[in-house]
Amino acid sequence: MKPAKFDYVQAEALDEALATLRAEGEGARIIAGGQSLLPMLNMRLARPAVLVDIMHIAALAEATATTETLRIGAAVRQAALLARPSLHPLLAAALPWVGHAQTRSRGTLCGSVAHADPSAEIPLVLLALQGEILLRSARRARRVAATDFFTGMMQTARHEDEMIEAITIPQPRTGEGYAFREVGRRHGDFAIVACAAAAHATGVRLAIGGVADHPAARELPADSAQWDDALDAFAHALDARDDLHATATYRRQLVRKLGRQVMQEAAACRA
Amino acid sequence: MDSPGDKWVGQSLPRFEDAALLTGRGRYFDDCGTPPGTLHAAILRSPHGHARIEGIETAAARALPGVAAILTGEDIRATTTSLVVGVKAPMECWPIAVERVRYVGEPVVVVVATDRYVAEDALDLIEVRYAPLPAVTDPVAALAPAAPVLHDGLKGNLASERRFRYGDPEAAFAAAAHRVRIDVAYPRSACTPIECYGVLAEYDPGEDSYDVFANFQGPFSIHAVIARALRVPGNRLRLRTPPDSGGSFGVKQGVFPYIVLIAAAAKACGRPVKWVEDRLEHLAASSVATNRVTRLEAAVTADGIITALDWDQLEDCGAQLRAPEPATLYRMHGNMTGAYAIRNVAIRNRVVLTNKAPTGLNRGFGGPQVYFALERLVQRIAITLGLHPLDVIRLNLVPTAAMPYRTASGALLDSGDYATALETALRDGRHDELLRRRDAARAQGRHYGIGYTAVVEPSVSNMGYITAVLTPAERKRAGPKNGAQATATIQCDAVGSVSVHVASVPQGQGHRTVLAQVVADELGLRPQDIRVVTDIDTAKDAWSIASGNYASRFAPAVAGVARIAAQQLRARLTRIAAPLLNVPPEDVVLAGGKLHASGNADNALPFARVASSPHWAPGTLPAEDSAPLRETAWWTPPELTAPNESDEVNSSLCHGFIFDFCGVEVDRITGETRIDHYVTMHDCGTVLHPGMVAGQVTGGFAHALGAALYEAHSYADDGSLQTGTFADYLVPTAMEVPAPIILHHESPSPFTPLGAKGVGEGNCMSTPVCIANAVADALGLHDVTLPLLPATLAAHLHGAEPNAPAAAPKGERLLRGEGQARVNAPREQLWALLLDPDALMAIVPGAHGIQRTSPTDYTAEVTLGIGPVKGRYRVALALSDLDEPNALTLSGNAAGALGFGQGRGQVTLTDANGATIIAYRYEAAVGGKVASIAGRLLDGATRVVISQFFAALARQAAPQAPWWQRLLQRLGLRA
């Protein structure tokens, strides 16, 4: 379990990282906390020619909050964000489910978004809250809505020469309520089903992870009498599959039952 | 404590081991350095469950700078002998695949290079051509006449079959008021030590001898197996172990095939060779416990007394019978009646081979499989007869007055008061309160259940028990085997300080502390005065075949023989001191670091002076005591006799008793099992160190909880390993393991020097079935299969799913999918595109070097990637069922370092007002590395790759694409 040879660039500035991405193309890979990428390197599942370490770029290590949004830089570690005195309640509820304390002390939020594992919590929260991903290449910068970013199993709208510079999450608004639940085999395991809900005056936005090959969200009506049918339709639309740890049926049932609980909880928090 | 008269044994002293282990100063295999010039090995392993090796291309790997040697099965076969197989069967057992691979992870090529990185780079350059064969992974299916046969010499896959009969089971069944039967399939699990295998081997051509340093745990009977395989006598195989070992639980017995492999590589290279097993290798191919299919039937009186058992056990040992297998099946042979007095027993034991990793020692060794059937059956008997499970247990327990009790199949249960232990556990474990909790939970509609288990925990294995796999006639020809030799050496050096050596090889259990306590008590010293060494060097130390750390033999056998050695040393010390103190030897007392006259502590000599006197002044001593003090004691219990003519086997010396009960709740939505209350009562005889006993019980409980709720070594029907990483092989962590309530009822063993019995494995035997019984009680289940998957339990709770989609055929592992794309081009253009190699090269993501081998067949090198996961594959594609321009079938296969796959897809082209709808349905099967370590992602990844193909097809076919226009022009078509 030793990685194949690669070059390592410790970028001191964003421009340096972007220039390397541009020069190396698909052979380059950004490394931030390394909690997904390093095992893949060691198992030789991934063989980038160049690793670009962005953790020494001071500007990326900042999380800045305005009244409207929280902007989380690419080098902000999960543990650092979790340690902030005030945090969006949905993020605060979901972050402890990301891996383990040990992996959170290294892993970054943007790294998790870039990796786009279908069970990951951070992409799920981003989708539930309709956050944005700030992409930057040597040529340009652009913003992509979370709704458009996650396109498949570890597939995103990011181009080869782009890196995630930051993600932004809208701050909690009065009149909204949030809830998060996850079921995995053990503490810290990949979610079998993860549910994140944001309830507002006209409905509930429910995001589901671990079922489809990328996180998926739907706006559900505010009227709880319609939830069962809506959740059933959502459960079927996610195209659940069997794997070693759970059946497709189990996943759909959890979407129906846990989904309902999470929506209730979010709606109750609103009140 | 420092006052004479008190004993060190029985106290929970801080462990001498801990300061080093907790501060990173442990000296494990990989901490111990290497001789100059050491090379490093990496092993290429089979991605197939069953395949013929048609060729191995190593030239590119050999050319890599730093590569010293590349060894295949043929090379190893030329310099070694097949490992001994424990049954009389025409089969060979090599440490590396020869001609055929029979399980995923089987070694195929060993590369030796200057470092491990280079060695792994070289593995990537080796091409093995496999011809896949049908695999069989299910033990019952493996017995079918049409099943693929693993070892041609055997004809089928049945490696051994024996029937046993004790008492008169037929009569008991004929007279029984009830016959209660249970069928169970116990899954595979493994104990996954933190430190994996490590071997450092060197060959000395001058001496024709091997020097091996490995974290092997024993039994050292395996030394003989290794020496034979390496074609040297035992005295030319020096086997040494490191001072510390990072867990074993039996597993590190299984390092021995790798010792042969790496030693052979060292001989081939003429240099020392080191190999450290990584976690992927470990999970695929180290030492996993057997899975077993059992049918067990009981004859029961109207009152609930079990009068007979009829066992039918089918043991799955995987692809090879590796020594000491099939010992898992026979370790419990003497106590197949558990804690119960059942006089009539019939047993049929069969051993079958399947395309899975070979099995070996794991904590509990044979116990979990037996007790899962027996204790599930006890619950079924209670339900069938309308009794409480506790009443069935109470009615059948071996009575206290009958101890020591000879079981029907030959075990001699040494001591115990099972009834009192059970009642004490119910009282001190608050059973009444548990019943109230259950009733209250059920009244709220929650799913709460209680389970009970009573077992005996065997320890100190009879080295002859495995010969029960042979018939009495075969045993007679082979010569009797029995006993369990233990040895300890104690010596006093020139300043009279005391060193102890035992042949035990602990893996963190604290043996050094306990041995110091035992010896300190005998010599009147403090434990910190005693230096204990537990690593083994077979060239210098006293050892025998039973040496090592397994079968829970430390407390009963190794600590016991250390006491005997200390007593021998004490006898010599008192003889030396007696004339100096002017008292007879029997009046010399050893206490407080002195030897003094009984009743007169002032008439004393320092211990060190007496102990060192043979070094400094032998001339003052009687001739018989003039040699320096060094006593080696040997001990083997006479009770461990060889199996007799009637196949009665005293398989183990000691039999601890365990009674467990627990309350669990199954979540009504998630189906997760939560342990609410767990009580485990142990009678392990005399407790030498309460803290370490609690540690052993807690550790065994954690392993057992894993087996009950999380862990299963899992294979797909095609032989693919599905649990290649810790993301899929789920070991419980501190977050998942509750603290059990541990109780004791001590009945010292009359057969061991200290009265101690083994305690390290019992919960692996009792706990899985106790939890299963509780879950069965909670949900009213007839059958329970481990591990208790939440999805499976939830299916019972949720009932049928509303408007469920059609399920995939059961047991099938095909990835299926469908999709479509709309292309702004007419069907004819698309059709032409699909039949053109240049166009295909542009469409197949990452394709290069595409070649058309027939009008409808292509080959290519393809780089496929999902996110950062990228690999290069050799791909063959074929087009068939051509229905121009409406439909075709695209089938293909791919093979590369990350795995292999094959699939077929039906593609239809439908006209849509000048544009075309391409619709596709596919099914694919993926195996090898990526299936073993990323099974969770396979389905989605397959979809990504296939949708990439059709997206590229649509892109290339779109008329606005300049490339396409050029292509069309070249093809003479109109854009």
mmCIF file of N, CA, C and O in Angstrom, chain A residues 5 12 15 21 45 53 80-81 106 111 124 133 139 159-160 170 181 198 227 238:
data_model
loop_
_atom_site.group_PDB
_atom_site.id
_atom_site.type_symbol
_atom_site.label_atom_id
_atom_site.label_comp_id
_atom_site.label_asym_id
_atom_site.label_seq_id
_atom_site.Cartn_x
_atom_site.Cartn_y
_atom_site.Cartn_z
ATOM 1 N N LYS A 5 4.685 7.062 -7.793
ATOM 2 C CA LYS A 5 5.435 8.329 -7.734
ATOM 3 C C LYS A 5 4.572 9.506 -8.135
ATOM 4 O O LYS A 5 3.770 9.409 -9.058
ATOM 5 N N GLU A 12 2.342 28.485 -2.378
ATOM 6 C CA GLU A 12 2.383 29.546 -1.376
ATOM 7 C C GLU A 12 1.301 30.594 -1.645
ATOM 8 O O GLU A 12 0.974 31.381 -0.776
ATOM 9 N N ASP A 15 -2.376 31.871 -6.999
ATOM 10 C CA ASP A 15 -1.956 31.912 -8.395
ATOM 11 C C ASP A 15 -1.039 30.738 -8.739
ATOM 12 O O ASP A 15 -1.116 30.179 -9.825
ATOM 13 N N LEU A 21 -2.280 23.874 -11.908
ATOM 14 C CA LEU A 21 -3.439 23.162 -12.457
ATOM 15 C C LEU A 21 -3.532 23.377 -13.966
ATOM 16 O O LEU A 21 -3.823 22.440 -14.718
ATOM 17 N N LEU A 45 -5.416 3.747 -6.266
ATOM 18 C CA LEU A 45 -6.635 3.994 -7.036
ATOM 19 C C LEU A 45 -6.477 5.294 -7.808
ATOM 20 O O LEU A 45 -7.010 5.456 -8.891
ATOM 21 N N ASP A 53 -0.533 21.163 -2.976
ATOM 22 C CA ASP A 53 -0.959 21.355 -1.582
ATOM 23 C C ASP A 53 -1.358 22.805 -1.384
ATOM 24 O O ASP A 53 -0.541 23.719 -1.576
ATOM 25 N N ALA A 80 -11.949 23.018 12.646
ATOM 26 C CA ALA A 80 -11.832 24.444 12.937
ATOM 27 C C ALA A 80 -13.196 25.111 12.830
ATOM 28 O O ALA A 80 -13.565 25.952 13.657
ATOM 29 N N LEU A 81 -13.956 24.733 11.813
ATOM 30 C CA LEU A 81 -15.275 25.350 11.649
ATOM 31 C C LEU A 81 -16.201 24.937 12.791
ATOM 32 O O LEU A 81 -16.951 25.747 13.338
ATOM 33 N N ARG A 106 -8.139 17.080 10.187
ATOM 34 C CA ARG A 106 -7.355 17.285 8.966
ATOM 35 C C ARG A 106 -8.258 17.697 7.790
ATOM 36 O O ARG A 106 -7.881 18.530 6.985
ATOM 37 N N GLY A 111 -12.784 20.302 0.496
ATOM 38 C CA GLY A 111 -12.279 19.027 -0.001
ATOM 39 C C GLY A 111 -13.394 18.015 -0.118
ATOM 40 O O GLY A 111 -13.483 17.257 -1.095
ATOM 41 N N LEU A 124 -24.335 17.581 1.156
ATOM 42 C CA LEU A 124 -25.768 17.484 1.439
ATOM 43 C C LEU A 124 -26.285 18.779 2.061
ATOM 44 O O LEU A 124 -27.326 19.315 1.661
ATOM 45 N N ILE A 133 -20.767 27.258 -4.850
ATOM 46 C CA ILE A 133 -19.369 26.847 -4.910
ATOM 47 C C ILE A 133 -18.636 27.888 -5.751
ATOM 48 O O ILE A 133 -19.064 28.193 -6.876
ATOM 49 N N ARG A 139 -7.786 31.364 -15.601
ATOM 50 C CA ARG A 139 -8.414 32.235 -16.578
ATOM 51 C C ARG A 139 -9.587 33.025 -16.007
ATOM 52 O O ARG A 139 -9.859 34.141 -16.405
ATOM 53 N N HIS A 159 -14.252 22.102 -13.720
ATOM 54 C CA HIS A 159 -13.406 21.751 -14.860
ATOM 55 C C HIS A 159 -12.021 21.348 -14.369
ATOM 56 O O HIS A 159 -11.637 21.681 -13.244
ATOM 57 N N GLU A 160 -11.284 20.680 -15.241
ATOM 58 C CA GLU A 160 -9.973 20.152 -14.835
ATOM 59 C C GLU A 160 -9.029 21.243 -14.325
ATOM 60 O O GLU A 160 -8.220 21.007 -13.444
ATOM 61 N N PRO A 170 -25.832 30.373 2.879
ATOM 62 C CA PRO A 170 -26.662 31.468 3.413
ATOM 63 C C PRO A 170 -26.798 31.336 4.925
ATOM 64 O O PRO A 170 -26.927 30.222 5.439
ATOM 65 N N ARG A 181 -30.531 14.202 10.187
ATOM 66 C CA ARG A 181 -30.466 12.844 10.743
ATOM 67 C C ARG A 181 -29.672 11.978 9.786
ATOM 68 O O ARG A 181 -29.724 12.171 8.572
ATOM 69 N N ALA A 198 -34.622 21.906 5.551
ATOM 70 C CA ALA A 198 -34.738 23.329 5.863
ATOM 71 C C ALA A 198 -36.207 23.694 5.659
ATOM 72 O O ALA A 198 -36.715 23.646 4.532
ATOM 73 N N TRP A 227 -47.075 14.885 2.885
ATOM 74 C CA TRP A 227 -45.683 14.437 2.949
ATOM 75 C C TRP A 227 -45.498 12.973 2.565
ATOM 76 O O TRP A 227 -44.535 12.622 1.889
ATOM 77 N N LEU A 238 -35.006 8.349 -6.315
ATOM 78 C CA LEU A 238 -33.575 8.353 -6.006
ATOM 79 C C LEU A 238 -32.852 7.130 -6.557
ATOM 80 O O LEU A 238 -31.627 7.040 -6.465
#
